[in-house]
DNA sequence: AATCCACAGGAAGTGCTGGGCG
DNA sequence: CGCCCAGCACTTCCTGTGGATT
């Protein structure tokens, strides 16, 4: 296929009318089945319009339940109404996963020059405080996926943001914390918990019927007529409904399926395309995660991979993994890390969803972790083989 | 009922990187 | 220049523990 042909195919797409409407950062004109949440968030934030500081808000909900979309949607409208007196910053704490980086993002928004390393945290806070007070306004700081930040770095940034108002005369700061960890507040200092939890908002998962409705609306905007059948919509919705009603996933699958259909020059998206899309998404997710892991983590994963492949019915435990790992390390010709570190690495892999690990007691025979791969062996293999060092030791 | 294995996992610290500041 | 800062990957040293076996 020549470049010309590839581009022409997209120009005259038989599938898409507007592909961008399926992309994750697209916020639609209306958000169905989230009326209650929109209303409550709007009510909470509305005092900003009369110049008083709105309550801090805590938003809970699993991934893909519309937390981010609703928040952006409401804030955008609020800022428009506010005519420059109300502003908001959106900071994702997964991408900016340290206290320093979050503050640096905030600084960037305020136009303060903050180097990406080197300064003491207290110094950064001081500069931000000064910059905040330069203007007369209400600033709403949105911290998305804030649990990522707090679990790794503690709640010093939250503590700072909820108390900075005491030092300000012109600006008022409100915080909206978004999290998909429902037990998240356990990690918080009591003072932060009470001031941040002034208002709480829960986003329930979408059910299959709601997902279908959302998909239908979105499909109407994104696709030509007759390209996506109702059966396909139903299938995608059912898959996503099983995954905690994750709407982001639903849209992602639909997009991928349509891309595949386009690539195959099909005239419609079929259920087979959906299956392929689901596999591809799953695979890409794990392969990408594995590719970016540090060497020793990869080696530990490679050990688990080998044990799974050759080990038969035996259960895989920490001790077994450590032995295999040391074997691999010798082949590569580097020094092994301690078993203490292996414990942490196994937890990291568990958190990433690559493996399933749980502690069990074998009575007399000790207490250990039983580990199994949480994703298809094939996907792990593909991820590992992309590393030259690893592929050398597991290849033959 | 007591024992004791094979680890789990907390606390504190090290050495390195990549940057401040005065 | 010397000293300070945060973050990461890792070590050292350590205490804790579920439950099959004695």
PDB file of C-alpha atoms in Angstrom, chain A residues 98-330:
ATOM      1  CA  UNK A  98       5.637  13.239  43.046  1.00  0.00           C
ATOM      2  CA  UNK A  99       4.910  16.173  45.318  1.00  0.00           C
ATOM      3  CA  UNK A 100       7.537  18.138  43.519  1.00  0.00           C
ATOM      4  CA  UNK A 101       6.124  17.553  40.052  1.00  0.00           C
ATOM      5  CA  UNK A 102       2.583  18.394  41.075  1.00  0.00           C
ATOM      6  CA  UNK A 103       3.723  21.674  42.549  1.00  0.00           C
ATOM      7  CA  UNK A 104       5.830  22.326  39.453  1.00  0.00           C
ATOM      8  CA  UNK A 105       2.723  21.848  37.290  1.00  0.00           C
ATOM      9  CA  UNK A 106       0.813  24.266  39.462  1.00  0.00           C
ATOM     10  CA  UNK A 107       3.714  26.675  39.227  1.00  0.00           C
ATOM     11  CA  UNK A 108       3.698  26.409  35.453  1.00  0.00           C
ATOM     12  CA  UNK A 109       0.030  27.341  35.367  1.00  0.00           C
ATOM     13  CA  UNK A 110       0.694  30.351  37.568  1.00  0.00           C
ATOM     14  CA  UNK A 111       3.593  31.411  35.400  1.00  0.00           C
ATOM     15  CA  UNK A 112       6.247  30.788  38.025  1.00  0.00           C
ATOM     16  CA  UNK A 113       9.461  29.363  36.750  1.00  0.00           C
ATOM     17  CA  UNK A 114      10.158  26.198  38.670  1.00  0.00           C
ATOM     18  CA  UNK A 115      13.076  23.987  37.641  1.00  0.00           C
ATOM     19  CA  UNK A 116      12.208  20.332  37.361  1.00  0.00           C
ATOM     20  CA  UNK A 117      14.519  19.427  40.193  1.00  0.00           C
ATOM     21  CA  UNK A 118      16.798  20.983  42.750  1.00  0.00           C
ATOM     22  CA  UNK A 119      14.619  23.210  44.879  1.00  0.00           C
ATOM     23  CA  UNK A 120      13.482  22.389  48.373  1.00  0.00           C
ATOM     24  CA  UNK A 121       9.755  21.690  48.567  1.00  0.00           C
ATOM     25  CA  UNK A 122       9.256  24.489  51.044  1.00  0.00           C
ATOM     26  CA  UNK A 123      10.858  26.919  48.630  1.00  0.00           C
ATOM     27  CA  UNK A 124       8.543  25.833  45.821  1.00  0.00           C
ATOM     28  CA  UNK A 125       5.534  26.306  48.065  1.00  0.00           C
ATOM     29  CA  UNK A 126       6.722  29.778  49.020  1.00  0.00           C
ATOM     30  CA  UNK A 127       7.007  30.830  45.391  1.00  0.00           C
ATOM     31  CA  UNK A 128       3.620  29.412  44.531  1.00  0.00           C
ATOM     32  CA  UNK A 129       2.026  31.162  47.473  1.00  0.00           C
ATOM     33  CA  UNK A 130       3.422  34.484  46.246  1.00  0.00           C
ATOM     34  CA  UNK A 131       2.284  33.878  42.689  1.00  0.00           C
ATOM     35  CA  UNK A 132      -1.187  32.910  43.851  1.00  0.00           C
ATOM     36  CA  UNK A 133      -1.742  36.195  45.604  1.00  0.00           C
ATOM     37  CA  UNK A 134      -0.719  38.304  42.655  1.00  0.00           C
ATOM     38  CA  UNK A 135      -4.196  38.113  41.212  1.00  0.00           C
ATOM     39  CA  UNK A 136      -7.677  38.476  42.567  1.00  0.00           C
ATOM     40  CA  UNK A 137      -9.513  35.277  41.786  1.00  0.00           C
ATOM     41  CA  UNK A 138     -10.841  31.949  42.859  1.00  0.00           C
ATOM     42  CA  UNK A 139      -8.643  29.094  41.802  1.00  0.00           C
ATOM     43  CA  UNK A 140      -9.862  25.533  41.740  1.00  0.00           C
ATOM     44  CA  UNK A 141      -7.107  22.951  41.715  1.00  0.00           C
ATOM     45  CA  UNK A 142      -8.116  19.584  40.335  1.00  0.00           C
ATOM     46  CA  UNK A 143      -5.896  16.719  41.392  1.00  0.00           C
ATOM     47  CA  UNK A 144      -6.853  13.712  39.319  1.00  0.00           C
ATOM     48  CA  UNK A 145      -5.814  10.245  40.482  1.00  0.00           C
ATOM     49  CA  UNK A 146      -4.605  11.867  43.658  1.00  0.00           C
ATOM     50  CA  UNK A 147      -4.242   8.491  45.382  1.00  0.00           C
ATOM     51  CA  UNK A 148      -1.158   7.908  43.240  1.00  0.00           C
ATOM     52  CA  UNK A 149       0.457  10.932  44.779  1.00  0.00           C
ATOM     53  CA  UNK A 150      -0.492  10.335  48.378  1.00  0.00           C
ATOM     54  CA  UNK A 151       0.442   6.666  48.477  1.00  0.00           C
ATOM     55  CA  UNK A 152       3.941   7.368  47.265  1.00  0.00           C
ATOM     56  CA  UNK A 153       4.635  10.788  48.696  1.00  0.00           C
ATOM     57  CA  UNK A 154       2.297  11.403  51.589  1.00  0.00           C
ATOM     58  CA  UNK A 155      -0.171  14.202  51.828  1.00  0.00           C
ATOM     59  CA  UNK A 156       2.092  17.234  52.190  1.00  0.00           C
ATOM     60  CA  UNK A 157       0.845  18.820  48.968  1.00  0.00           C
ATOM     61  CA  UNK A 158      -2.781  18.351  49.968  1.00  0.00           C
ATOM     62  CA  UNK A 159      -2.015  19.724  53.380  1.00  0.00           C
ATOM     63  CA  UNK A 160      -0.392  22.743  51.817  1.00  0.00           C
ATOM     64  CA  UNK A 161      -3.208  23.381  49.351  1.00  0.00           C
ATOM     65  CA  UNK A 162      -5.939  23.109  51.945  1.00  0.00           C
ATOM     66  CA  UNK A 163      -4.173  25.553  54.227  1.00  0.00           C
ATOM     67  CA  UNK A 164      -2.633  28.006  51.817  1.00  0.00           C
ATOM     68  CA  UNK A 165      -5.706  30.250  52.029  1.00  0.00           C
ATOM     69  CA  UNK A 166      -4.604  31.379  55.472  1.00  0.00           C
ATOM     70  CA  UNK A 167      -1.631  33.085  53.846  1.00  0.00           C
ATOM     71  CA  UNK A 168      -3.552  34.641  50.973  1.00  0.00           C
ATOM     72  CA  UNK A 169      -5.474  37.873  50.771  1.00  0.00           C
ATOM     73  CA  UNK A 170      -6.507  38.107  47.107  1.00  0.00           C
ATOM     74  CA  UNK A 171      -6.890  34.569  45.894  1.00  0.00           C
ATOM     75  CA  UNK A 172      -8.955  31.743  47.340  1.00  0.00           C
ATOM     76  CA  UNK A 173      -7.982  28.174  46.573  1.00  0.00           C
ATOM     77  CA  UNK A 174     -10.294  25.172  46.436  1.00  0.00           C
ATOM     78  CA  UNK A 175      -9.221  21.618  45.845  1.00  0.00           C
ATOM     79  CA  UNK A 176     -11.016  18.890  43.980  1.00  0.00           C
ATOM     80  CA  UNK A 177      -9.432  15.509  44.624  1.00  0.00           C
ATOM     81  CA  UNK A 178     -10.330  12.678  42.311  1.00  0.00           C
ATOM     82  CA  UNK A 179      -9.562   9.089  43.202  1.00  0.00           C
ATOM     83  CA  UNK A 180     -10.551   5.619  42.109  1.00  0.00           C
ATOM     84  CA  UNK A 181      -9.447   4.088  45.362  1.00  0.00           C
ATOM     85  CA  UNK A 182     -12.451   4.016  47.647  1.00  0.00           C
ATOM     86  CA  UNK A 183     -10.439   3.386  50.797  1.00  0.00           C
ATOM     87  CA  UNK A 184      -8.058   6.158  49.961  1.00  0.00           C
ATOM     88  CA  UNK A 185      -8.755   8.454  52.927  1.00  0.00           C
ATOM     89  CA  UNK A 186      -6.971   6.006  55.226  1.00  0.00           C
ATOM     90  CA  UNK A 187      -3.719   7.415  53.936  1.00  0.00           C
ATOM     91  CA  UNK A 188      -4.604  10.952  54.866  1.00  0.00           C
ATOM     92  CA  UNK A 189      -3.767  13.023  57.887  1.00  0.00           C
ATOM     93  CA  UNK A 190      -6.914  13.692  59.925  1.00  0.00           C
ATOM     94  CA  UNK A 191      -6.744  17.431  59.313  1.00  0.00           C
ATOM     95  CA  UNK A 192      -6.429  17.001  55.572  1.00  0.00           C
ATOM     96  CA  UNK A 193      -9.204  14.459  55.592  1.00  0.00           C
ATOM     97  CA  UNK A 194     -11.650  16.797  57.255  1.00  0.00           C
ATOM     98  CA  UNK A 195     -10.851  19.842  55.163  1.00  0.00           C
ATOM     99  CA  UNK A 196     -10.689  18.005  51.874  1.00  0.00           C
ATOM    100  CA  UNK A 197     -13.768  15.970  52.602  1.00  0.00           C
ATOM    101  CA  UNK A 198     -15.961  19.031  53.043  1.00  0.00           C
ATOM    102  CA  UNK A 199     -18.010  17.630  50.209  1.00  0.00           C
ATOM    103  CA  UNK A 200     -17.953  14.119  48.823  1.00  0.00           C
ATOM    104  CA  UNK A 201     -19.227  12.830  45.539  1.00  0.00           C
ATOM    105  CA  UNK A 202     -19.507   9.212  44.515  1.00  0.00           C
ATOM    106  CA  UNK A 203     -19.630   8.047  40.922  1.00  0.00           C
ATOM    107  CA  UNK A 204     -21.284   4.643  40.618  1.00  0.00           C
ATOM    108  CA  UNK A 205     -20.241   2.396  37.743  1.00  0.00           C
ATOM    109  CA  UNK A 206     -22.363   2.438  34.606  1.00  0.00           C
ATOM    110  CA  UNK A 207     -24.496  -0.612  34.034  1.00  0.00           C
ATOM    111  CA  UNK A 208     -24.702  -2.391  30.698  1.00  0.00           C
ATOM    112  CA  UNK A 209     -27.815  -0.531  29.594  1.00  0.00           C
ATOM    113  CA  UNK A 210     -26.328   2.867  30.357  1.00  0.00           C
ATOM    114  CA  UNK A 211     -23.142   1.916  28.566  1.00  0.00           C
ATOM    115  CA  UNK A 212     -25.137   0.882  25.524  1.00  0.00           C
ATOM    116  CA  UNK A 213     -26.888   4.215  25.526  1.00  0.00           C
ATOM    117  CA  UNK A 214     -23.625   6.128  25.764  1.00  0.00           C
ATOM    118  CA  UNK A 215     -22.020   4.040  23.047  1.00  0.00           C
ATOM    119  CA  UNK A 216     -25.000   4.496  20.748  1.00  0.00           C
ATOM    120  CA  UNK A 217     -24.889   8.252  21.092  1.00  0.00           C
ATOM    121  CA  UNK A 218     -21.175   8.379  20.548  1.00  0.00           C
ATOM    122  CA  UNK A 219     -21.309   5.964  17.635  1.00  0.00           C
ATOM    123  CA  UNK A 220     -23.877   8.164  15.948  1.00  0.00           C
ATOM    124  CA  UNK A 221     -21.470  11.092  16.068  1.00  0.00           C
ATOM    125  CA  UNK A 222     -18.367   9.173  15.126  1.00  0.00           C
ATOM    126  CA  UNK A 223     -19.472   6.686  12.494  1.00  0.00           C
ATOM    127  CA  UNK A 224     -21.319   6.686   9.223  1.00  0.00           C
ATOM    128  CA  UNK A 225     -24.759   5.196   9.365  1.00  0.00           C
ATOM    129  CA  UNK A 226     -25.013   1.430   9.380  1.00  0.00           C
ATOM    130  CA  UNK A 227     -21.357   0.874  10.159  1.00  0.00           C
ATOM    131  CA  UNK A 228     -21.874  -0.265  13.723  1.00  0.00           C
ATOM    132  CA  UNK A 229     -24.737  -2.627  14.400  1.00  0.00           C
ATOM    133  CA  UNK A 230     -26.677  -2.802  17.614  1.00  0.00           C
ATOM    134  CA  UNK A 231     -25.233  -6.241  18.287  1.00  0.00           C
ATOM    135  CA  UNK A 232     -21.734  -4.795  18.255  1.00  0.00           C
ATOM    136  CA  UNK A 233     -22.751  -2.010  20.642  1.00  0.00           C
ATOM    137  CA  UNK A 234     -24.337  -4.544  22.962  1.00  0.00           C
ATOM    138  CA  UNK A 235     -21.265  -6.718  22.900  1.00  0.00           C
ATOM    139  CA  UNK A 236     -18.880  -3.872  23.701  1.00  0.00           C
ATOM    140  CA  UNK A 237     -21.153  -2.651  26.475  1.00  0.00           C
ATOM    141  CA  UNK A 238     -21.338  -6.120  27.985  1.00  0.00           C
ATOM    142  CA  UNK A 239     -17.554  -6.464  28.055  1.00  0.00           C
ATOM    143  CA  UNK A 240     -17.103  -3.093  29.699  1.00  0.00           C
ATOM    144  CA  UNK A 241     -19.928  -3.704  32.148  1.00  0.00           C
ATOM    145  CA  UNK A 242     -18.073  -6.747  33.391  1.00  0.00           C
ATOM    146  CA  UNK A 243     -15.018  -4.558  33.900  1.00  0.00           C
ATOM    147  CA  UNK A 244     -16.666  -2.463  36.621  1.00  0.00           C
ATOM    148  CA  UNK A 245     -18.714  -0.466  34.131  1.00  0.00           C
ATOM    149  CA  UNK A 246     -15.662   1.178  32.689  1.00  0.00           C
ATOM    150  CA  UNK A 247     -16.845   3.549  29.975  1.00  0.00           C
ATOM    151  CA  UNK A 248     -13.368   4.574  28.935  1.00  0.00           C
ATOM    152  CA  UNK A 249     -12.648   0.952  28.165  1.00  0.00           C
ATOM    153  CA  UNK A 250     -15.884   0.629  26.194  1.00  0.00           C
ATOM    154  CA  UNK A 251     -14.999   3.579  23.994  1.00  0.00           C
ATOM    155  CA  UNK A 252     -11.462   2.333  23.646  1.00  0.00           C
ATOM    156  CA  UNK A 253     -12.621  -1.055  22.425  1.00  0.00           C
ATOM    157  CA  UNK A 254     -15.035   0.518  19.977  1.00  0.00           C
ATOM    158  CA  UNK A 255     -12.305   2.754  18.598  1.00  0.00           C
ATOM    159  CA  UNK A 256      -9.832  -0.094  18.256  1.00  0.00           C
ATOM    160  CA  UNK A 257     -12.416  -2.337  16.632  1.00  0.00           C
ATOM    161  CA  UNK A 258     -13.258   0.340  14.115  1.00  0.00           C
ATOM    162  CA  UNK A 259      -9.592   0.950  13.399  1.00  0.00           C
ATOM    163  CA  UNK A 260      -9.167  -2.721  12.685  1.00  0.00           C
ATOM    164  CA  UNK A 261     -12.206  -2.714  10.434  1.00  0.00           C
ATOM    165  CA  UNK A 262     -10.795   0.272   8.590  1.00  0.00           C
ATOM    166  CA  UNK A 263      -7.449  -1.394   8.180  1.00  0.00           C
ATOM    167  CA  UNK A 264      -9.148  -4.454   6.751  1.00  0.00           C
ATOM    168  CA  UNK A 265     -11.135  -2.212   4.439  1.00  0.00           C
ATOM    169  CA  UNK A 266     -14.345  -3.660   5.796  1.00  0.00           C
ATOM    170  CA  UNK A 267     -17.536  -1.723   5.313  1.00  0.00           C
ATOM    171  CA  UNK A 268     -18.769  -2.329   8.825  1.00  0.00           C
ATOM    172  CA  UNK A 269     -17.503  -3.149  12.298  1.00  0.00           C
ATOM    173  CA  UNK A 270     -18.219  -6.745  13.229  1.00  0.00           C
ATOM    174  CA  UNK A 271     -18.183  -8.683  16.491  1.00  0.00           C
ATOM    175  CA  UNK A 272     -14.993 -10.367  15.334  1.00  0.00           C
ATOM    176  CA  UNK A 273     -13.367  -6.944  15.135  1.00  0.00           C
ATOM    177  CA  UNK A 274     -14.436  -6.331  18.707  1.00  0.00           C
ATOM    178  CA  UNK A 275     -12.780  -9.539  19.880  1.00  0.00           C
ATOM    179  CA  UNK A 276      -9.576  -8.660  18.103  1.00  0.00           C
ATOM    180  CA  UNK A 277      -9.669  -5.177  19.568  1.00  0.00           C
ATOM    181  CA  UNK A 278     -10.070  -6.465  23.071  1.00  0.00           C
ATOM    182  CA  UNK A 279      -7.095  -8.779  22.727  1.00  0.00           C
ATOM    183  CA  UNK A 280      -4.975  -6.093  21.202  1.00  0.00           C
ATOM    184  CA  UNK A 281      -5.743  -3.611  23.961  1.00  0.00           C
ATOM    185  CA  UNK A 282      -4.924  -6.161  26.606  1.00  0.00           C
ATOM    186  CA  UNK A 283      -1.707  -7.112  24.874  1.00  0.00           C
ATOM    187  CA  UNK A 284      -0.508  -3.575  24.276  1.00  0.00           C
ATOM    188  CA  UNK A 285      -1.151  -2.698  27.877  1.00  0.00           C
ATOM    189  CA  UNK A 286       1.026  -5.444  29.278  1.00  0.00           C
ATOM    190  CA  UNK A 287       3.703  -5.258  26.613  1.00  0.00           C
ATOM    191  CA  UNK A 288       4.120  -1.530  27.169  1.00  0.00           C
ATOM    192  CA  UNK A 289       4.315  -1.901  30.921  1.00  0.00           C
ATOM    193  CA  UNK A 290       6.918  -4.644  30.631  1.00  0.00           C
ATOM    194  CA  UNK A 291       9.013  -2.727  28.127  1.00  0.00           C
ATOM    195  CA  UNK A 292       9.493   0.191  30.495  1.00  0.00           C
ATOM    196  CA  UNK A 293      10.407  -1.863  33.561  1.00  0.00           C
ATOM    197  CA  UNK A 294      13.894  -1.676  35.102  1.00  0.00           C
ATOM    198  CA  UNK A 295      16.255  -4.570  34.416  1.00  0.00           C
ATOM    199  CA  UNK A 296      15.901  -6.432  37.703  1.00  0.00           C
ATOM    200  CA  UNK A 297      12.127  -6.251  37.570  1.00  0.00           C
ATOM    201  CA  UNK A 298      12.275  -7.730  34.092  1.00  0.00           C
ATOM    202  CA  UNK A 299      14.579 -10.460  35.332  1.00  0.00           C
ATOM    203  CA  UNK A 300      12.190 -11.340  38.130  1.00  0.00           C
ATOM    204  CA  UNK A 301       9.334 -11.437  35.660  1.00  0.00           C
ATOM    205  CA  UNK A 302      11.442 -13.561  33.331  1.00  0.00           C
ATOM    206  CA  UNK A 303      11.981 -15.990  36.214  1.00  0.00           C
ATOM    207  CA  UNK A 304       8.245 -16.260  36.761  1.00  0.00           C
ATOM    208  CA  UNK A 305       7.742 -16.655  33.042  1.00  0.00           C
ATOM    209  CA  UNK A 306      10.223 -19.533  32.845  1.00  0.00           C
ATOM    210  CA  UNK A 307       8.836 -21.242  35.944  1.00  0.00           C
ATOM    211  CA  UNK A 308       5.329 -20.996  34.529  1.00  0.00           C
ATOM    212  CA  UNK A 309       6.425 -22.367  31.194  1.00  0.00           C
ATOM    213  CA  UNK A 310       8.447 -25.320  32.392  1.00  0.00           C
ATOM    214  CA  UNK A 311       7.341 -25.810  35.984  1.00  0.00           C
ATOM    215  CA  UNK A 312       4.333 -28.010  35.403  1.00  0.00           C
ATOM    216  CA  UNK A 313       1.761 -28.111  38.188  1.00  0.00           C
ATOM    217  CA  UNK A 314       4.078 -26.803  40.895  1.00  0.00           C
ATOM    218  CA  UNK A 315       3.000 -23.600  42.592  1.00  0.00           C
ATOM    219  CA  UNK A 316       5.411 -20.757  42.206  1.00  0.00           C
ATOM    220  CA  UNK A 317       6.663 -19.204  45.433  1.00  0.00           C
ATOM    221  CA  UNK A 318       9.034 -16.408  46.341  1.00  0.00           C
ATOM    222  CA  UNK A 319      11.876 -18.802  47.133  1.00  0.00           C
ATOM    223  CA  UNK A 320      11.565 -20.546  43.792  1.00  0.00           C
ATOM    224  CA  UNK A 321      11.523 -17.245  41.980  1.00  0.00           C
ATOM    225  CA  UNK A 322      14.580 -16.018  43.825  1.00  0.00           C
ATOM    226  CA  UNK A 323      16.560 -19.142  42.920  1.00  0.00           C
ATOM    227  CA  UNK A 324      15.615 -18.854  39.272  1.00  0.00           C
ATOM    228  CA  UNK A 325      16.364 -15.176  39.330  1.00  0.00           C
ATOM    229  CA  UNK A 326      19.856 -15.742  40.692  1.00  0.00           C
ATOM    230  CA  UNK A 327      20.406 -18.287  37.950  1.00  0.00           C
ATOM    231  CA  UNK A 328      19.438 -15.747  35.286  1.00  0.00           C
ATOM    232  CA  UNK A 329      21.517 -13.020  36.859  1.00  0.00           C
ATOM    233  CA  UNK A 330      24.613 -15.242  36.722  1.00  0.00           C
TER     234      UNK A 330
END
